[in-house]
């Protein structure tokens, strides 16, 4: 079966930055909904018309992937507002930011603690892959018709490195596959 919109495609891949550092490897096939929100538009576009067994190499500039790094999404906050045990790399939902944090910090974002200083902490609401050009080598493992449920949801429940914060404050960590 040829990939078209809508369909479900099972992919394996290796994701690298432009220096060749491997960012993610997907060895076991994972299904993605074509025509929904599971994959970046440039990836969906490149997959159209291919069949199982196809191997595709993509170069994604930041604007086609996770956008440019936005310095306006960096916030320097007083360390005293946060509980002990804060470490670089931890993530904090915007809805869980302590009282006293910058009121301009979006509450529908997921923040990564990037630096901790004696008096301050740096929170970054950029996607971890923002500002990075990506190289994606993928293989189409299978293609099938979507189920009614998948069409209704516009998803197979997987996403390409998405970070989502729900309206109820629940979030998902960065989805690697």
Tab-separated table of N, CA and C in Angstrom:
chain	number	residue	atom	x	y	z
A	1	UNK	N	0.847	-1.184	0.000
A	1	UNK	CA	0.000	0.000	0.000
A	1	UNK	C	0.891	1.246	0.000
A	2	UNK	N	0.488	2.217	-0.744
A	2	UNK	CA	1.210	3.491	-0.853
A	2	UNK	C	0.759	4.459	0.246
A	3	UNK	N	1.695	5.233	0.770
A	3	UNK	CA	1.363	6.214	1.799
A	3	UNK	C	0.571	7.353	1.175
A	4	UNK	N	-0.585	7.628	1.785
A	4	UNK	CA	-1.433	8.746	1.366
A	4	UNK	C	-2.100	9.301	2.613
A	5	UNK	N	-2.806	10.387	2.463
A	5	UNK	CA	-3.548	10.976	3.566
A	5	UNK	C	-5.014	10.593	3.421
A	6	UNK	N	-5.639	9.942	4.415
A	6	UNK	CA	-5.067	9.462	5.666
A	6	UNK	C	-4.550	8.030	5.507
A	7	UNK	N	-3.547	7.706	6.279
A	7	UNK	CA	-3.057	6.342	6.409
A	7	UNK	C	-2.240	6.260	7.692
A	8	UNK	N	-1.850	5.043	8.032
A	8	UNK	CA	-1.001	4.828	9.197
A	8	UNK	C	0.281	4.184	8.699
A	9	UNK	N	1.388	4.767	9.087
A	9	UNK	CA	2.687	4.285	8.644
A	9	UNK	C	3.515	3.897	9.868
A	10	UNK	N	4.173	2.744	9.781
A	10	UNK	CA	5.092	2.314	10.840
A	10	UNK	C	6.504	2.657	10.372
A	11	UNK	N	7.246	3.380	11.225
A	11	UNK	CA	8.578	3.864	10.864
A	11	UNK	C	9.632	3.410	11.858
A	12	UNK	N	10.848	3.256	11.354
A	12	UNK	CA	12.046	3.199	12.177
A	12	UNK	C	12.910	4.351	11.696
A	13	UNK	N	13.821	4.856	12.577
A	13	UNK	CA	14.646	5.979	12.150
A	13	UNK	C	15.872	6.164	13.011
A	14	UNK	N	16.752	7.001	12.482
A	14	UNK	CA	17.870	7.542	13.246
A	14	UNK	C	17.808	9.051	13.048
A	15	UNK	N	17.795	9.771	14.154
A	15	UNK	CA	17.732	11.229	14.135
A	15	UNK	C	19.071	11.766	14.623
A	16	UNK	N	19.668	12.651	13.811
A	16	UNK	CA	20.965	13.234	14.167
A	16	UNK	C	20.903	14.742	14.011
A	17	UNK	N	21.840	15.424	14.680
A	17	UNK	CA	22.007	16.842	14.420
A	17	UNK	C	22.966	16.985	13.240
A	18	UNK	N	23.257	18.206	12.835
A	18	UNK	CA	24.087	18.413	11.644
A	18	UNK	C	25.544	18.034	11.871
A	19	UNK	N	25.952	17.850	13.123
A	19	UNK	CA	27.319	17.407	13.411
A	19	UNK	C	27.417	15.884	13.434
A	20	UNK	N	26.275	15.214	13.231
A	20	UNK	CA	26.267	13.762	13.191
A	20	UNK	C	26.020	13.093	14.523
A	21	UNK	N	25.758	13.877	15.576
A	21	UNK	CA	25.466	13.290	16.879
A	21	UNK	C	24.066	12.688	16.863
A	22	UNK	N	23.965	11.434	17.273
A	22	UNK	CA	22.673	10.748	17.287
A	22	UNK	C	21.831	11.297	18.444
A	23	UNK	N	20.655	11.800	18.110
A	23	UNK	CA	19.722	12.339	19.097
A	23	UNK	C	18.682	11.314	19.513
A	24	UNK	N	18.330	10.415	18.583
A	24	UNK	CA	17.334	9.395	18.873
A	24	UNK	C	17.438	8.293	17.838
A	25	UNK	N	17.218	7.070	18.282
A	25	UNK	CA	17.153	5.924	17.383
A	25	UNK	C	15.879	5.175	17.696
A	26	UNK	N	15.126	4.893	16.674
A	26	UNK	CA	13.894	4.123	16.804
A	26	UNK	C	14.122	2.809	16.066
A	27	UNK	N	14.477	1.762	16.831
A	27	UNK	CA	14.809	0.470	16.229
A	27	UNK	C	13.574	-0.382	15.946
A	28	UNK	N	12.587	-0.266	16.815
A	28	UNK	CA	11.342	-1.020	16.641
A	28	UNK	C	10.316	-0.108	15.972
A	29	UNK	N	9.577	-0.610	14.993
A	29	UNK	CA	8.604	0.238	14.289
A	29	UNK	C	7.557	0.837	15.225
A	30	UNK	N	7.263	2.116	14.991
A	30	UNK	CA	6.215	2.824	15.714
A	30	UNK	C	5.264	3.409	14.672
A	31	UNK	N	3.955	3.300	14.962
A	31	UNK	CA	2.956	3.780	14.010
A	31	UNK	C	2.627	5.258	14.221
A	32	UNK	N	2.479	5.958	13.088
A	32	UNK	CA	2.110	7.365	13.076
A	32	UNK	C	0.958	7.559	12.103
A	33	UNK	N	0.066	8.466	12.464
A	33	UNK	CA	-1.084	8.793	11.614
A	33	UNK	C	-0.672	9.869	10.612
A	34	UNK	N	-0.863	9.587	9.342
A	34	UNK	CA	-0.566	10.557	8.283
A	34	UNK	C	-1.834	11.369	8.028
A	35	UNK	N	-1.735	12.681	8.196
A	35	UNK	CA	-2.890	13.552	8.020
A	35	UNK	C	-3.397	14.091	9.339
A	36	UNK	N	-2.615	13.936	10.378
A	36	UNK	CA	-2.994	14.428	11.697
A	36	UNK	C	-1.867	15.218	12.320
A	37	UNK	N	-1.643	14.965	13.596
A	37	UNK	CA	-0.645	15.725	14.343
A	37	UNK	C	0.551	14.879	14.792
A	38	UNK	N	0.655	13.635	14.322
A	38	UNK	CA	1.710	12.750	14.809
A	38	UNK	C	3.104	13.107	14.292
A	39	UNK	N	3.193	13.615	13.073
A	39	UNK	CA	4.489	13.906	12.453
A	39	UNK	C	4.573	15.359	12.011
A	40	UNK	N	5.785	15.847	11.909
A	40	UNK	CA	5.985	17.197	11.373
A	40	UNK	C	5.533	17.237	9.912
A	41	UNK	N	4.964	18.362	9.455
A	41	UNK	CA	4.465	18.451	8.075
A	41	UNK	C	5.506	18.073	7.015
A	42	UNK	N	6.754	18.470	7.182
A	42	UNK	CA	7.788	18.150	6.186
A	42	UNK	C	8.050	16.648	6.113
A	43	UNK	N	7.908	15.953	7.239
A	43	UNK	CA	8.090	14.496	7.227
A	43	UNK	C	6.921	13.846	6.498
A	44	UNK	N	5.703	14.282	6.811
A	44	UNK	CA	4.525	13.745	6.120
A	44	UNK	C	4.628	13.969	4.613
A	45	UNK	N	5.037	15.162	4.245
A	45	UNK	CA	5.180	15.508	2.827
A	45	UNK	C	6.176	14.567	2.139
A	46	UNK	N	7.298	14.313	2.784
A	46	UNK	CA	8.329	13.447	2.203
A	46	UNK	C	7.880	11.989	2.102
A	47	UNK	N	6.977	11.565	2.980
A	47	UNK	CA	6.515	10.176	2.982
A	47	UNK	C	5.482	9.886	1.897
A	48	UNK	N	4.761	10.904	1.448
A	48	UNK	CA	3.671	10.707	0.493
A	48	UNK	C	4.138	9.914	-0.731
A	49	UNK	N	3.347	8.878	-1.081
A	49	UNK	CA	3.616	8.091	-2.278
A	49	UNK	C	4.599	6.948	-2.075
A	50	UNK	N	5.250	6.877	-0.920
A	50	UNK	CA	6.207	5.791	-0.684
A	50	UNK	C	5.493	4.533	-0.199
A	51	UNK	N	6.186	3.409	-0.307
A	51	UNK	CA	5.649	2.117	0.099
A	51	UNK	C	6.585	1.476	1.113
A	52	UNK	N	6.129	0.386	1.764
A	52	UNK	CA	6.998	-0.299	2.715
A	52	UNK	C	8.352	-0.644	2.087
A	53	UNK	N	9.396	-0.481	2.892
A	53	UNK	CA	10.752	-0.729	2.424
A	53	UNK	C	11.478	0.531	1.993
A	54	UNK	N	10.720	1.608	1.757
A	54	UNK	CA	11.342	2.862	1.312
A	54	UNK	C	12.241	3.414	2.414
A	55	UNK	N	13.392	3.947	1.992
A	55	UNK	CA	14.316	4.618	2.909
A	55	UNK	C	14.419	6.067	2.457
A	56	UNK	N	14.265	6.973	3.414
A	56	UNK	CA	14.220	8.396	3.090
A	56	UNK	C	15.178	9.135	4.015
A	57	UNK	N	15.992	9.998	3.425
A	57	UNK	CA	16.875	10.866	4.200
A	57	UNK	C	16.349	12.285	4.098
A	58	UNK	N	16.108	12.908	5.242
A	58	UNK	CA	15.575	14.270	5.282
A	58	UNK	C	16.523	15.197	6.034
A	59	UNK	N	16.595	16.424	5.571
A	59	UNK	CA	17.280	17.490	6.301
A	59	UNK	C	16.185	18.484	6.684
A	60	UNK	N	16.026	18.713	7.975
A	60	UNK	CA	14.999	19.634	8.457
A	60	UNK	C	15.669	20.838	9.097
A	61	UNK	N	15.438	22.003	8.526
A	61	UNK	CA	15.901	23.243	9.137
A	61	UNK	C	15.018	23.534	10.352
A	62	UNK	N	15.494	24.345	11.298
A	62	UNK	CA	14.685	24.616	12.495
A	62	UNK	C	13.256	25.044	12.193
A	63	UNK	N	13.061	25.883	11.156
A	63	UNK	CA	11.702	26.354	10.866
A	63	UNK	C	10.785	25.229	10.378
A	64	UNK	N	11.369	24.116	9.901
A	64	UNK	CA	10.574	22.962	9.475
A	64	UNK	C	10.465	21.911	10.569
A	65	UNK	N	11.143	22.157	11.680
A	65	UNK	CA	11.140	21.184	12.773
A	65	UNK	C	10.504	21.828	14.007
A	66	UNK	N	11.323	22.342	14.927
A	66	UNK	CA	10.804	22.845	16.192
A	66	UNK	C	11.018	24.339	16.378
A	67	UNK	N	11.276	25.035	15.279
A	67	UNK	CA	11.389	26.480	15.314
A	67	UNK	C	12.755	26.956	15.781
A	68	UNK	N	12.942	28.247	15.653
A	68	UNK	CA	14.173	28.867	16.109
A	68	UNK	C	14.140	29.011	17.619
A	69	UNK	N	15.305	29.064	18.218
A	69	UNK	CA	15.411	29.289	19.652
A	69	UNK	C	14.916	30.699	19.948
A	70	UNK	N	14.035	30.845	20.911
A	70	UNK	CA	13.432	32.133	21.258
A	70	UNK	C	13.905	32.567	22.637
A	71	UNK	N	14.763	33.584	22.674
A	71	UNK	CA	15.287	34.071	23.953
A	71	UNK	C	14.182	34.605	24.865
A	72	UNK	N	13.043	34.981	24.289
A	72	UNK	CA	11.924	35.471	25.091
A	72	UNK	C	11.267	34.356	25.912
A	73	UNK	N	11.675	33.110	25.666
A	73	UNK	CA	11.130	31.989	26.426
A	73	UNK	C	12.096	31.518	27.519
A	74	UNK	N	13.107	32.344	27.798
A	74	UNK	CA	14.021	32.096	28.914
A	74	UNK	C	13.628	33.012	30.068
A	75	UNK	N	13.564	32.439	31.267
A	75	UNK	CA	13.161	33.214	32.424
A	75	UNK	C	14.131	32.967	33.565
A	76	UNK	N	14.618	34.067	34.171
A	76	UNK	CA	15.492	34.021	35.332
A	76	UNK	C	14.616	34.252	36.557
A	77	UNK	N	14.509	33.229	37.398
A	77	UNK	CA	13.613	33.291	38.549
A	77	UNK	C	14.393	33.125	39.851
A	78	UNK	N	13.900	33.693	40.942
A	78	UNK	CA	14.579	33.528	42.232
A	78	UNK	C	14.594	32.057	42.667
A	79	UNK	N	15.754	31.545	42.980
A	79	UNK	CA	15.894	30.158	43.406
A	79	UNK	C	15.092	29.879	44.676
A	80	UNK	N	14.963	30.877	45.544
A	80	UNK	CA	14.255	30.697	46.822
A	80	UNK	C	12.777	30.326	46.625
A	81	UNK	N	12.207	30.592	45.437
A	81	UNK	CA	10.806	30.257	45.187
A	81	UNK	C	10.590	28.756	44.988
A	82	UNK	N	11.657	28.035	44.698
A	82	UNK	CA	11.547	26.630	44.317
A	82	UNK	C	11.946	25.705	45.469
A	83	UNK	N	11.375	24.494	45.491
A	83	UNK	CA	11.736	23.548	46.546
A	83	UNK	C	13.189	23.077	46.391
A	84	UNK	N	13.747	22.583	47.473
A	84	UNK	CA	15.100	22.043	47.422
A	84	UNK	C	15.121	20.827	46.498
A	85	UNK	N	16.296	20.550	45.981
A	85	UNK	CA	16.442	19.386	45.113
A	85	UNK	C	16.299	19.710	43.643
A	86	UNK	N	16.106	20.978	43.319
A	86	UNK	CA	15.999	21.385	41.926
A	86	UNK	C	17.330	21.102	41.239
A	87	UNK	N	17.280	20.477	40.051
A	87	UNK	CA	18.487	20.134	39.313
A	87	UNK	C	18.325	20.496	37.849
A	88	UNK	N	19.440	20.815	37.168
A	88	UNK	CA	19.362	21.052	35.727
A	88	UNK	C	18.801	19.818	35.021
A	89	UNK	N	17.934	20.074	34.053
A	89	UNK	CA	17.311	18.990	33.303
A	89	UNK	C	15.907	18.656	33.774
A	90	UNK	N	15.550	19.048	34.989
A	90	UNK	CA	14.190	18.800	35.468
A	90	UNK	C	13.211	19.644	34.661
A	91	UNK	N	11.999	19.141	34.516
A	91	UNK	CA	10.966	19.899	33.823
A	91	UNK	C	9.876	20.290	34.804
A	92	UNK	N	9.296	21.457	34.538
A	92	UNK	CA	8.240	22.007	35.392
A	92	UNK	C	7.123	22.510	34.492
A	93	UNK	N	5.912	22.111	34.793
A	93	UNK	CA	4.762	22.618	34.048
A	93	UNK	C	4.549	24.083	34.390
A	94	UNK	N	4.177	24.860	33.392
A	94	UNK	CA	3.912	26.278	33.624
A	94	UNK	C	2.846	26.501	34.673
A	95	UNK	N	1.863	25.598	34.738
A	95	UNK	CA	0.795	25.733	35.726
A	95	UNK	C	1.292	25.465	37.139
A	96	UNK	N	2.497	24.870	37.259
A	96	UNK	CA	3.046	24.540	38.580
A	96	UNK	C	4.157	25.503	38.999
A	97	UNK	N	4.361	26.576	38.225
A	97	UNK	CA	5.386	27.545	38.620
A	97	UNK	C	4.985	28.166	39.951
A	98	UNK	N	5.954	28.343	40.851
A	98	UNK	CA	5.621	28.919	42.163
A	98	UNK	C	5.118	30.357	42.055
A	99	UNK	N	4.305	30.752	43.024
A	99	UNK	CA	3.855	32.144	43.108
A	99	UNK	C	5.092	33.018	43.210
A	100	UNK	N	5.071	34.142	42.525
A	100	UNK	CA	6.207	35.048	42.551
A	100	UNK	C	7.055	34.961	41.297
A	101	UNK	N	6.806	33.936	40.463
A	101	UNK	CA	7.526	33.844	39.188
A	101	UNK	C	6.986	34.895	38.228
A	102	UNK	N	7.758	35.186	37.223
A	102	UNK	CA	7.401	36.183	36.225
A	102	UNK	C	5.979	35.933	35.704
A	103	UNK	N	5.086	36.913	35.834
A	103	UNK	CA	3.713	36.715	35.357
A	103	UNK	C	3.631	36.597	33.830
A	104	UNK	N	4.694	37.003	33.118
A	104	UNK	CA	4.706	36.884	31.659
A	104	UNK	C	5.110	35.494	31.190
A	105	UNK	N	5.567	34.636	32.103
A	105	UNK	CA	5.945	33.268	31.735
A	105	UNK	C	4.671	32.497	31.388
A	106	UNK	N	4.578	31.999	30.136
A	106	UNK	CA	3.366	31.272	29.742
A	106	UNK	C	3.093	30.085	30.659
A	107	UNK	N	1.850	29.950	31.056
A	107	UNK	CA	1.476	28.853	31.951
A	107	UNK	C	1.132	27.581	31.182
A	108	UNK	N	1.024	27.672	29.852
A	108	UNK	CA	0.711	26.487	29.053
A	108	UNK	C	1.975	25.901	28.422
A	109	UNK	N	3.124	26.143	29.040
A	109	UNK	CA	4.395	25.646	28.526
A	109	UNK	C	5.011	24.667	29.515
A	110	UNK	N	5.962	23.905	29.025
A	110	UNK	CA	6.751	23.021	29.862
A	110	UNK	C	8.151	23.612	29.920
A	111	UNK	N	8.639	23.852	31.111
A	111	UNK	CA	9.935	24.509	31.313
A	111	UNK	C	10.994	23.488	31.693
A	112	UNK	N	12.176	23.679	31.150
A	112	UNK	CA	13.334	22.878	31.538
A	112	UNK	C	14.250	23.758	32.366
A	113	UNK	N	14.695	23.239	33.503
A	113	UNK	CA	15.678	23.947	34.317
A	113	UNK	C	17.021	23.778	33.604
A	114	UNK	N	17.590	24.884	33.120
A	114	UNK	CA	18.842	24.785	32.363
A	114	UNK	C	20.064	25.192	33.165
A	115	UNK	N	19.917	26.118	34.099
A	115	UNK	CA	21.049	26.576	34.917
A	115	UNK	C	20.539	26.868	36.320
A	116	UNK	N	21.395	26.616	37.293
A	116	UNK	CA	21.078	26.988	38.673
A	116	UNK	C	22.254	27.788	39.212
A	117	UNK	N	21.961	28.998	39.648
A	117	UNK	CA	22.955	29.884	40.237
A	117	UNK	C	22.662	29.999	41.725
A	118	UNK	N	23.580	30.592	42.496
A	118	UNK	CA	23.347	30.682	43.945
A	118	UNK	C	22.009	31.339	44.321
A	119	UNK	N	21.558	32.315	43.536
A	119	UNK	CA	20.326	33.026	43.886
A	119	UNK	C	19.197	32.860	42.864
A	120	UNK	N	19.517	32.315	41.684
A	120	UNK	CA	18.529	32.264	40.604
A	120	UNK	C	18.547	30.919	39.882
A	121	UNK	N	17.464	30.674	39.167
A	121	UNK	CA	17.337	29.498	38.316
A	121	UNK	C	16.902	29.981	36.930
A	122	UNK	N	17.430	29.352	35.876
A	122	UNK	CA	17.038	29.685	34.512
A	122	UNK	C	16.050	28.628	34.037
A	123	UNK	N	14.870	29.088	33.616
A	123	UNK	CA	13.829	28.218	33.071
A	123	UNK	C	13.710	28.484	31.575
A	124	UNK	N	13.665	27.415	30.791
A	124	UNK	CA	13.616	27.523	29.339
A	124	UNK	C	12.358	26.828	28.828
A	125	UNK	N	11.479	27.599	28.157
A	125	UNK	CA	10.244	27.033	27.612
A	125	UNK	C	10.376	26.671	26.130
A	126	UNK	N	11.575	26.788	25.571
A	126	UNK	CA	11.791	26.348	24.192
A	126	UNK	C	11.742	24.825	24.132
A	127	UNK	N	11.315	24.297	22.986
A	127	UNK	CA	11.405	22.851	22.775
A	127	UNK	C	12.887	22.475	22.839
A	128	UNK	N	13.238	21.341	23.441
A	128	UNK	CA	14.654	20.967	23.540
A	128	UNK	C	15.378	20.899	22.196
A	129	UNK	N	14.657	20.708	21.101
A	129	UNK	CA	15.292	20.639	19.782
A	129	UNK	C	15.106	21.923	18.973
A	130	UNK	N	14.632	23.002	19.596
A	130	UNK	CA	14.471	24.258	18.866
A	130	UNK	C	15.837	24.806	18.490
A	131	UNK	N	15.883	25.436	17.331
A	131	UNK	CA	17.122	26.038	16.858
A	131	UNK	C	18.105	25.053	16.267
A	132	UNK	N	17.731	23.790	16.180
A	132	UNK	CA	18.638	22.757	15.687
A	132	UNK	C	18.153	22.234	14.338
A	133	UNK	N	19.062	22.217	13.360
A	133	UNK	CA	18.770	21.552	12.095
A	133	UNK	C	18.938	20.055	12.325
A	134	UNK	N	18.051	19.283	11.769
A	134	UNK	CA	18.030	17.840	12.021
A	134	UNK	C	18.234	17.042	10.742
A	135	UNK	N	18.857	15.885	10.896
A	135	UNK	CA	19.000	14.917	9.817
A	135	UNK	C	18.228	13.677	10.260
A	136	UNK	N	17.309	13.245	9.416
A	136	UNK	CA	16.465	12.100	9.753
A	136	UNK	C	16.595	11.056	8.656
A	137	UNK	N	17.077	9.886	9.050
A	137	UNK	CA	17.114	8.739	8.137
A	137	UNK	C	16.006	7.815	8.603
A	138	UNK	N	14.977	7.644	7.780
A	138	UNK	CA	13.867	6.808	8.197
A	138	UNK	C	13.592	5.717	7.197
A	139	UNK	N	12.965	4.663	7.699
A	139	UNK	CA	12.563	3.540	6.853
A	139	UNK	C	11.088	3.266	7.092
A	140	UNK	N	10.361	3.111	5.999
A	140	UNK	CA	8.941	2.767	6.064
A	140	UNK	C	8.857	1.257	6.255
A	141	UNK	N	8.342	0.848	7.401
A	141	UNK	CA	8.230	-0.582	7.708
A	141	UNK	C	6.903	-1.164	7.223
A	142	UNK	N	5.824	-0.383	7.360
A	142	UNK	CA	4.511	-0.847	6.894
A	142	UNK	C	3.583	0.343	6.718
A	143	UNK	N	2.527	0.123	5.953
A	143	UNK	CA	1.498	1.135	5.720
A	143	UNK	C	0.154	0.418	5.784
A	144	UNK	N	-0.833	1.063	6.424
A	144	UNK	CA	-2.167	0.472	6.493
A	144	UNK	C	-3.219	1.573	6.503
A	145	UNK	N	-4.454	1.142	6.299
A	145	UNK	CA	-5.590	2.052	6.413
A	145	UNK	C	-5.790	2.388	7.889
A	146	UNK	N	-6.162	3.621	8.204
A	146	UNK	CA	-6.401	3.967	9.614
A	146	UNK	C	-7.743	3.429	10.092
A	147	UNK	N	-7.836	3.228	11.396
A	147	UNK	CA	-9.114	2.828	11.985
A	147	UNK	C	-9.995	4.075	12.109
A	148	UNK	N	-11.268	3.841	12.349
A	148	UNK	CA	-12.195	4.953	12.547
A	148	UNK	C	-11.757	5.815	13.732
A	149	UNK	N	-11.309	5.162	14.786
A	149	UNK	CA	-10.851	5.870	15.981
A	149	UNK	C	-9.634	6.746	15.675
A	150	UNK	N	-8.681	6.215	14.926
A	150	UNK	CA	-7.480	6.984	14.571
A	150	UNK	C	-7.841	8.198	13.730
A	151	UNK	N	-8.771	8.029	12.807
A	151	UNK	CA	-9.215	9.156	11.979
A	151	UNK	C	-9.892	10.194	12.866
A	152	UNK	N	-10.729	9.738	13.785
A	152	UNK	CA	-11.440	10.643	14.692
A	152	UNK	C	-10.503	11.432	15.585
A	153	UNK	N	-9.433	10.787	16.046
A	153	UNK	CA	-8.470	11.459	16.916
A	153	UNK	C	-7.378	12.171	16.126
A	154	UNK	N	-7.229	11.807	14.837
A	154	UNK	CA	-6.150	12.382	14.037
A	154	UNK	C	-4.790	11.963	14.548
A	155	UNK	N	-4.752	10.782	15.199
A	155	UNK	CA	-3.501	10.354	15.817
A	155	UNK	C	-3.528	8.865	16.120
A	156	UNK	N	-2.327	8.296	16.184
A	156	UNK	CA	-2.167	6.919	16.675
A	156	UNK	C	-1.742	6.951	18.130
A	157	UNK	N	-1.687	8.151	18.692
A	157	UNK	CA	-1.280	8.298	20.077
A	157	UNK	C	0.214	8.480	20.248
A	158	UNK	N	0.910	8.610	19.141
A	158	UNK	CA	2.352	8.845	19.197
A	158	UNK	C	2.639	10.186	18.541
A	159	UNK	N	3.766	10.729	18.827
A	159	UNK	CA	4.131	12.002	18.223
A	159	UNK	C	5.623	12.091	18.033
A	160	UNK	N	6.030	12.961	17.166
A	160	UNK	CA	7.433	13.146	16.852
A	160	UNK	C	8.003	14.223	17.757
A	161	UNK	N	8.574	13.843	18.879
A	161	UNK	CA	9.229	14.763	19.806
A	161	UNK	C	8.328	15.915	20.229
A	162	UNK	N	7.110	15.602	20.579
A	162	UNK	CA	6.183	16.653	20.977
A	162	UNK	C	6.233	16.875	22.473
A	163	UNK	N	5.982	18.100	22.855
A	163	UNK	CA	5.801	18.428	24.267
A	163	UNK	C	4.426	19.046	24.371
A	164	UNK	N	3.585	18.440	25.186
A	164	UNK	CA	2.231	18.937	25.295
A	164	UNK	C	1.888	19.194	26.751
A	165	UNK	N	1.213	20.289	26.977
A	165	UNK	CA	0.675	20.582	28.297
A	165	UNK	C	-0.824	20.723	28.103
A	166	UNK	N	-1.564	19.854	28.776
A	166	UNK	CA	-3.009	19.848	28.603
A	166	UNK	C	-3.682	21.001	29.315
A	167	UNK	N	-4.929	21.237	28.983
A	167	UNK	CA	-5.701	22.305	29.610
A	167	UNK	C	-5.917	22.048	31.096
A	168	UNK	N	-5.837	20.769	31.487
A	168	UNK	CA	-6.043	20.452	32.895
A	168	UNK	C	-4.745	20.530	33.693
A	169	UNK	N	-3.676	20.988	33.033
A	169	UNK	CA	-2.402	21.116	33.714
A	169	UNK	C	-1.557	19.850	33.594
A	170	UNK	N	-2.160	18.774	33.098
A	170	UNK	CA	-1.380	17.548	32.932
A	170	UNK	C	-0.467	17.712	31.738
A	171	UNK	N	0.728	17.194	31.837
A	171	UNK	CA	1.651	17.319	30.722
A	171	UNK	C	2.233	15.963	30.400
A	172	UNK	N	2.801	15.903	29.221
A	172	UNK	CA	3.586	14.732	28.862
A	172	UNK	C	5.002	15.208	28.684
A	173	UNK	N	5.924	14.392	29.060
A	173	UNK	CA	7.325	14.731	28.865
A	173	UNK	C	7.612	14.739	27.379
A	174	UNK	N	8.766	15.230	26.971
A	174	UNK	CA	9.086	15.193	25.546
A	174	UNK	C	8.916	13.785	25.025
A	175	UNK	N	8.122	13.633	23.976
A	175	UNK	CA	7.874	12.338	23.386
A	175	UNK	C	8.972	12.074	22.371
A	176	UNK	N	9.762	11.052	22.599
A	176	UNK	CA	10.834	10.751	21.684
A	176	UNK	C	10.376	9.883	20.532
A	177	UNK	N	9.326	9.132	20.692
A	177	UNK	CA	8.769	8.326	19.601
A	177	UNK	C	7.425	7.807	20.002
